[in-house]
Amino acid sequence: MAYDQTDAAPTLAARLDAELRDAHPLTILRKAYETFGDKLALVSSFGAESAVLLHLASQVSKDIPVLFLDTGMLFGQTLDYRKSLAAQLGLTDVRDLRPAFADLAVTDPKSDLWRTDTDACCHIRKVLPLDRAIEGFSAWCTGRKRFHGGDRLRLAVVEDADGKLKFNPLANWSKAELDAYVAEHQLPTHPLVAQGFPSIGCWPCTKPVDDPNADVRAGRWQGQDKTECGIHVARAPGQAPNVGGDI
């Protein structure tokens, strides 16, 4: 079914969520691509768990645009992993999104904003670049899962994000199911996983986690109330729409 612009996004999101809430991730991705075609994008951090969704997407179409936020503060291992994994999976349209020079010059000229205001740092390095890149798409996919906890416990498989549909194909999967999929398909893992990083973002705000029973995202923004970079947080009235997403 081709996407009908007259079908309001909240209504379409509710209908597709009801249809797909118990579906296999590959079925969800195929439905998303069937519905939106070249108006569908996938957002990936090429982080600790990214290989599963990217491998699934490559089975639907290797040409699906993959949006990768290169914040300028990623681990070198992440940049290497992005290149090697994209090549291994044959992904043909991985787009590196970087913060605008003007935003950095005005807001973070010394590249130390993360020390004083992590929300503002994420805003110029993640939220704004993704907002600009996603404008031409009607829907996008994320790798979020309910077992990550926090606000993700109530994660829908399909949701409305201010007029764009957001697909979360892995919402229902557990860590054991992810690990089994990686083993079955012999997917390479991010090199920092072996060093104790269960979730990987920018180097200043990502730490290894010693406790095997800790929350998967416990190493992100340690010591702060912050649990999301901002691209999954609903915006206040008058602010830019919530269209982004990291994995």
Coordinates of N, CA, C and O in Angstrom, one line a residue, residues 146-247:
R146 N 12.1 -2.0 24.4 CA 11.5 -1.8 25.7 C 12.4 -2.2 26.8 O 12.4 -1.6 27.9
F147 N 13.3 -3.2 26.6 CA 14.1 -3.7 27.7 C 15.2 -2.7 28.1 O 15.8 -2.8 29.2
H148 N 15.3 -1.6 27.4 CA 16.2 -0.5 27.7 C 15.7 0.2 29.0 O 16.5 1.0 29.6
G149 N 14.4 0.1 29.3 CA 13.9 0.7 30.5 C 13.6 2.2 30.3 O 13.5 2.7 29.2
G150 N 13.3 2.8 31.4 CA 12.9 4.3 31.4 C 11.6 4.5 30.6 O 10.7 3.7 30.6
D151 N 11.6 5.5 29.8 CA 10.4 5.8 29.0 C 10.2 4.8 27.9 O 9.1 4.8 27.3
R152 N 11.2 4.0 27.6 CA 11.1 3.0 26.5 C 10.3 1.8 26.9 O 9.9 1.0 26.1
L153 N 9.9 1.7 28.2 CA 9.1 0.5 28.7 C 7.8 0.5 28.0 O 7.2 -0.6 27.8
R154 N 7.3 1.6 27.6 CA 5.9 1.7 27.0 C 6.0 1.9 25.5 O 5.1 2.4 24.9
L155 N 7.1 1.6 24.9 CA 7.4 1.9 23.5 C 6.4 1.1 22.6 O 6.2 -0.1 22.7
A156 N 5.8 1.9 21.7 CA 4.9 1.3 20.7 C 5.8 0.8 19.5 O 6.9 1.2 19.3
V157 N 5.3 -0.1 18.7 CA 6.0 -0.6 17.5 C 5.9 0.4 16.4 O 6.9 0.7 15.7
V158 N 4.8 1.1 16.3 CA 4.6 2.2 15.4 C 4.0 3.4 16.2 O 3.0 3.2 16.9
E159 N 4.5 4.6 16.0 CA 4.0 5.7 16.7 C 4.1 7.0 15.8 O 4.8 7.0 14.8
D160 N 3.4 8.0 16.2 CA 3.4 9.2 15.5 C 4.4 10.2 16.1 O 4.4 10.3 17.3
A161 N 5.3 10.8 15.3 CA 6.3 11.7 15.8 C 6.0 13.0 15.1 O 6.7 13.4 14.2
D162 N 5.0 13.8 15.6 CA 4.7 15.1 15.0 C 4.5 15.1 13.5 O 5.2 15.8 12.8
G163 N 3.7 14.2 13.0 CA 3.4 14.1 11.6 C 4.2 13.2 10.8 O 3.9 13.0 9.6
K164 N 5.2 12.5 11.4 CA 6.0 11.5 10.7 C 5.8 10.2 11.5 O 5.7 10.2 12.7
L165 N 5.8 9.1 10.8 CA 5.6 7.8 11.5 C 7.0 7.3 11.9 O 8.0 7.4 11.2
K166 N 7.0 6.8 13.1 CA 8.3 6.2 13.7 C 8.0 4.7 13.9 O 7.1 4.3 14.7
F167 N 8.8 3.9 13.3 CA 8.8 2.4 13.4 C 9.9 2.0 14.4 O 11.0 2.4 14.2
N168 N 9.5 1.2 15.3 CA 10.5 0.6 16.3 C 10.4 -0.9 16.2 O 9.8 -1.6 17.0
P169 N 11.0 -1.5 15.1 CA 10.9 -2.9 14.8 C 11.3 -3.9 15.9 O 10.9 -5.0 16.0
L170 N 12.3 -3.4 16.7 CA 12.9 -4.3 17.8 C 12.3 -4.0 19.1 O 12.8 -4.5 20.1
A171 N 11.2 -3.3 19.2 CA 10.6 -2.9 20.5 C 10.3 -4.1 21.4 O 10.6 -4.1 22.6
N172 N 9.8 -5.2 20.8 CA 9.4 -6.4 21.6 C 10.6 -7.3 21.9 O 10.4 -8.2 22.7
W173 N 11.7 -7.2 21.3 CA 12.8 -8.1 21.4 C 13.6 -7.9 22.7 O 13.8 -6.8 23.2
S174 N 14.0 -9.1 23.3 CA 14.8 -9.0 24.5 C 16.3 -9.0 24.2 O 16.6 -9.2 23.0
K175 N 17.1 -8.8 25.2 CA 18.5 -8.9 24.9 C 18.9 -10.3 24.4 O 19.8 -10.4 23.6
A176 N 18.3 -11.3 25.0 CA 18.6 -12.7 24.6 C 18.3 -12.9 23.1 O 19.1 -13.6 22.4
E177 N 17.2 -12.4 22.6 CA 16.8 -12.5 21.2 C 17.8 -11.8 20.3 O 18.1 -12.2 19.2
L178 N 18.2 -10.6 20.7 CA 19.2 -9.8 20.0 C 20.5 -10.6 19.9 O 21.1 -10.8 18.8
D179 N 21.0 -11.1 21.0 CA 22.2 -11.9 21.0 C 22.1 -13.2 20.1 O 23.1 -13.5 19.4
A180 N 21.0 -13.8 20.2 CA 20.8 -15.0 19.4 C 20.8 -14.7 17.9 O 21.4 -15.4 17.1
Y181 N 20.2 -13.5 17.5 CA 20.2 -13.1 16.1 C 21.7 -12.8 15.6 O 22.1 -13.2 14.5
V182 N 22.4 -12.1 16.5 CA 23.8 -11.8 16.2 C 24.6 -13.1 15.9 O 25.4 -13.2 15.0
A183 N 24.4 -14.1 16.8 CA 25.2 -15.3 16.7 C 24.7 -16.1 15.5 O 25.6 -16.6 14.7
E184 N 23.4 -16.1 15.2 CA 22.9 -16.9 14.0 C 23.5 -16.4 12.7 O 23.8 -17.1 11.8
H185 N 23.6 -15.0 12.6 CA 24.0 -14.4 11.4 C 25.5 -14.0 11.4 O 26.0 -13.3 10.5
Q186 N 26.2 -14.3 12.5 CA 27.6 -14.0 12.7 C 27.9 -12.6 12.4 O 28.8 -12.2 11.6
L187 N 27.2 -11.7 13.0 CA 27.3 -10.3 12.9 C 28.5 -9.7 13.7 O 28.6 -10.2 14.9
P188 N 29.3 -8.8 13.2 CA 30.4 -8.3 14.0 C 29.8 -7.3 15.1 O 28.9 -6.6 14.8
T189 N 30.4 -7.4 16.3 CA 29.9 -6.5 17.3 C 30.9 -5.2 17.4 O 32.0 -5.3 16.9
H190 N 30.3 -4.2 18.0 CA 31.1 -3.0 18.1 C 32.3 -3.3 19.0 O 32.1 -4.0 20.1
P191 N 33.5 -2.9 18.7 CA 34.7 -3.3 19.5 C 34.7 -2.9 20.9 O 35.3 -3.5 21.8
L192 N 33.9 -1.8 21.3 CA 33.9 -1.4 22.7 C 33.0 -2.2 23.5 O 33.1 -2.1 24.8
V193 N 32.2 -3.0 23.0 CA 31.3 -3.9 23.8 C 32.2 -4.8 24.6 O 31.9 -5.1 25.8
A194 N 33.3 -5.4 24.1 CA 34.2 -6.3 24.8 C 34.9 -5.5 25.9 O 35.5 -6.2 26.8
Q195 N 34.9 -4.2 25.9 CA 35.6 -3.4 26.9 C 34.6 -2.9 28.0 O 34.9 -2.0 28.8
G196 N 33.4 -3.5 27.9 CA 32.4 -3.1 29.0 C 31.5 -2.0 28.7 O 30.8 -1.5 29.6
F197 N 31.3 -1.7 27.4 CA 30.4 -0.6 27.0 C 29.1 -1.3 26.5 O 29.1 -1.7 25.3
P198 N 28.0 -1.3 27.3 CA 26.8 -1.9 26.7 C 26.0 -1.0 25.8 O 25.1 -1.4 25.1
S199 N 26.2 0.3 25.9 CA 25.6 1.3 25.1 C 26.6 2.4 24.8 O 27.4 2.8 25.7
I200 N 26.7 2.8 23.5 CA 27.8 3.7 23.1 C 27.3 4.9 22.4 O 26.6 4.9 21.4
G201 N 27.8 6.1 23.0 CA 27.4 7.3 22.3 C 28.7 8.1 22.1 O 29.7 7.6 21.7
C202 N 28.7 9.4 22.5 CA 29.9 10.2 22.4 C 30.8 9.9 23.6 O 30.4 9.6 24.7
W203 N 32.1 10.1 23.3 CA 33.1 9.7 24.3 C 33.0 10.4 25.6 O 33.2 9.9 26.7
P204 N 32.7 11.8 25.6 CA 32.7 12.5 26.9 C 31.6 12.0 27.9 O 31.7 12.1 29.1
C205 N 30.5 11.4 27.3 CA 29.3 11.1 28.1 C 29.0 9.6 28.1 O 27.9 9.2 28.4
T206 N 29.9 8.8 27.7 CA 29.7 7.3 27.7 C 30.8 6.7 28.6 O 32.0 6.9 28.3
K207 N 30.4 5.8 29.5 CA 31.4 5.1 30.3 C 31.1 3.6 30.3 O 30.0 3.2 30.0
P208 N 32.1 2.8 30.6 CA 31.9 1.4 30.7 C 31.1 1.1 32.0 O 31.0 1.9 32.9
V209 N 30.4 -0.1 32.0 CA 29.6 -0.5 33.2 C 30.1 -1.8 33.7 O 30.2 -2.8 33.0
D210 N 30.4 -1.8 35.0 CA 31.0 -3.0 35.7 C 29.9 -4.0 36.1 O 30.2 -5.2 36.1
D211 N 28.7 -3.5 36.4 CA 27.7 -4.3 37.0 C 26.9 -5.0 35.8 O 26.2 -4.3 35.0
P212 N 27.0 -6.3 35.7 CA 26.3 -7.0 34.6 C 24.8 -6.9 34.7 O 24.1 -7.2 33.7
N213 N 24.3 -6.6 35.9 CA 22.8 -6.5 36.1 C 22.3 -5.0 36.0 O 21.1 -4.8 36.1
A214 N 23.2 -4.1 35.6 CA 22.8 -2.7 35.5 C 22.0 -2.5 34.2 O 22.0 -3.3 33.3
D215 N 21.2 -1.4 34.2 CA 20.5 -1.0 33.0 C 21.4 -0.9 31.8 O 22.6 -0.5 32.0
V216 N 20.9 -1.3 30.7 CA 21.8 -1.3 29.5 C 22.4 0.1 29.2 O 23.5 0.2 28.7
R217 N 21.6 1.1 29.5 CA 22.1 2.5 29.2 C 22.7 3.2 30.5 O 22.8 4.4 30.5
A218 N 23.1 2.4 31.4 CA 23.6 2.9 32.7 C 24.9 3.7 32.5 O 25.3 4.6 33.3
G219 N 25.6 3.4 31.4 CA 26.9 4.1 31.1 C 26.7 5.5 30.4 O 27.7 6.1 30.1
R220 N 25.5 5.8 30.1 CA 25.2 7.1 29.3 C 24.9 8.2 30.3 O 24.0 8.0 31.1
W221 N 25.6 9.3 30.3 CA 25.4 10.4 31.2 C 25.4 10.0 32.6 O 24.4 10.4 33.4
Q222 N 26.4 9.2 33.1 CA 26.4 8.8 34.4 C 26.4 9.9 35.4 O 27.0 11.0 35.2
G223 N 25.6 9.8 36.5 CA 25.5 10.8 37.5 C 24.5 11.9 37.2 O 24.4 12.9 38.0
Q224 N 23.8 11.8 36.1 CA 22.8 12.8 35.7 C 21.5 12.2 35.6 O 21.3 11.0 35.4
D225 N 20.4 13.0 35.6 CA 19.1 12.5 35.4 C 18.8 12.3 33.9 O 17.8 11.6 33.6
K226 N 19.6 12.8 33.1 CA 19.5 12.6 31.6 C 19.6 11.2 31.2 O 20.5 10.4 31.6
T227 N 18.6 10.7 30.4 CA 18.6 9.4 29.9 C 18.5 9.3 28.3 O 18.6 8.3 27.7
E228 N 18.1 10.5 27.7 CA 17.9 10.5 26.3 C 18.7 11.7 25.8 O 18.8 12.8 26.5
C229 N 19.2 11.7 24.5 CA 19.9 12.8 24.0 C 19.0 13.9 23.5 O 19.5 15.0 23.3
G230 N 17.7 13.7 23.4 CA 16.8 14.7 23.0 C 16.1 14.5 21.7 O 15.0 15.1 21.5
I231 N 16.6 13.5 20.9 CA 15.9 13.3 19.7 C 14.8 12.3 19.8 O 14.1 12.0 18.8
H232 N 14.5 11.8 21.0 CA 13.3 11.0 21.2 C 12.4 11.6 22.2 O 11.4 11.1 22.6
V233 N 12.7 12.9 22.6 CA 11.9 13.6 23.6 C 10.9 14.5 22.9 O 11.4 15.3 22.0
A234 N 9.7 14.4 23.2 CA 8.7 15.3 22.6 C 9.1 16.8 22.9 O 9.5 17.1 24.0
R235 N 8.9 17.6 21.9 CA 9.3 19.0 22.0 C 8.2 19.8 22.6 O 7.0 19.6 22.5
A236 N 8.6 20.9 23.3 CA 7.6 21.8 23.9 C 6.9 22.6 22.7 O 7.5 22.8 21.7
P237 N 5.7 23.1 23.0 CA 5.0 23.9 21.9 C 5.9 25.0 21.4 O 6.5 25.8 22.2
G238 N 5.9 25.2 20.1 CA 6.7 26.3 19.5 C 8.1 25.9 19.2 O 8.8 26.6 18.5
Q239 N 8.6 24.7 19.6 CA 9.9 24.3 19.3 C 9.9 23.4 18.1 O 8.8 23.0 17.6
A240 N 11.1 23.0 17.6 CA 11.1 22.1 16.4 C 10.4 20.8 16.7 O 10.5 20.3 17.8
P241 N 9.8 20.2 15.7 CA 9.1 18.9 15.9 C 10.1 17.8 16.2 O 11.2 17.8 15.9
N242 N 9.6 16.8 17.0 CA 10.4 15.7 17.4 C 10.4 14.7 16.2 O 9.5 13.9 16.0
V243 N 11.5 14.7 15.5 CA 11.6 13.9 14.3 C 12.8 13.0 14.3 O 13.0 12.2 13.4
G244 N 13.7 13.1 15.3 CA 14.9 12.4 15.3 C 14.9 11.0 16.0 O 13.9 10.6 16.5
G245 N 16.0 10.4 16.1 CA 16.1 9.1 16.8 C 17.4 8.5 16.8 O 18.1 8.4 15.8
D246 N 17.9 8.1 18.0 CA 19.2 7.3 17.9 C 18.9 5.9 18.4 O 17.9 5.6 19.0
I247 N 19.9 5.0 18.2 CA 19.8 3.7 18.6 C 20.8 3.5 19.8 O 20.5 3.3 20.9

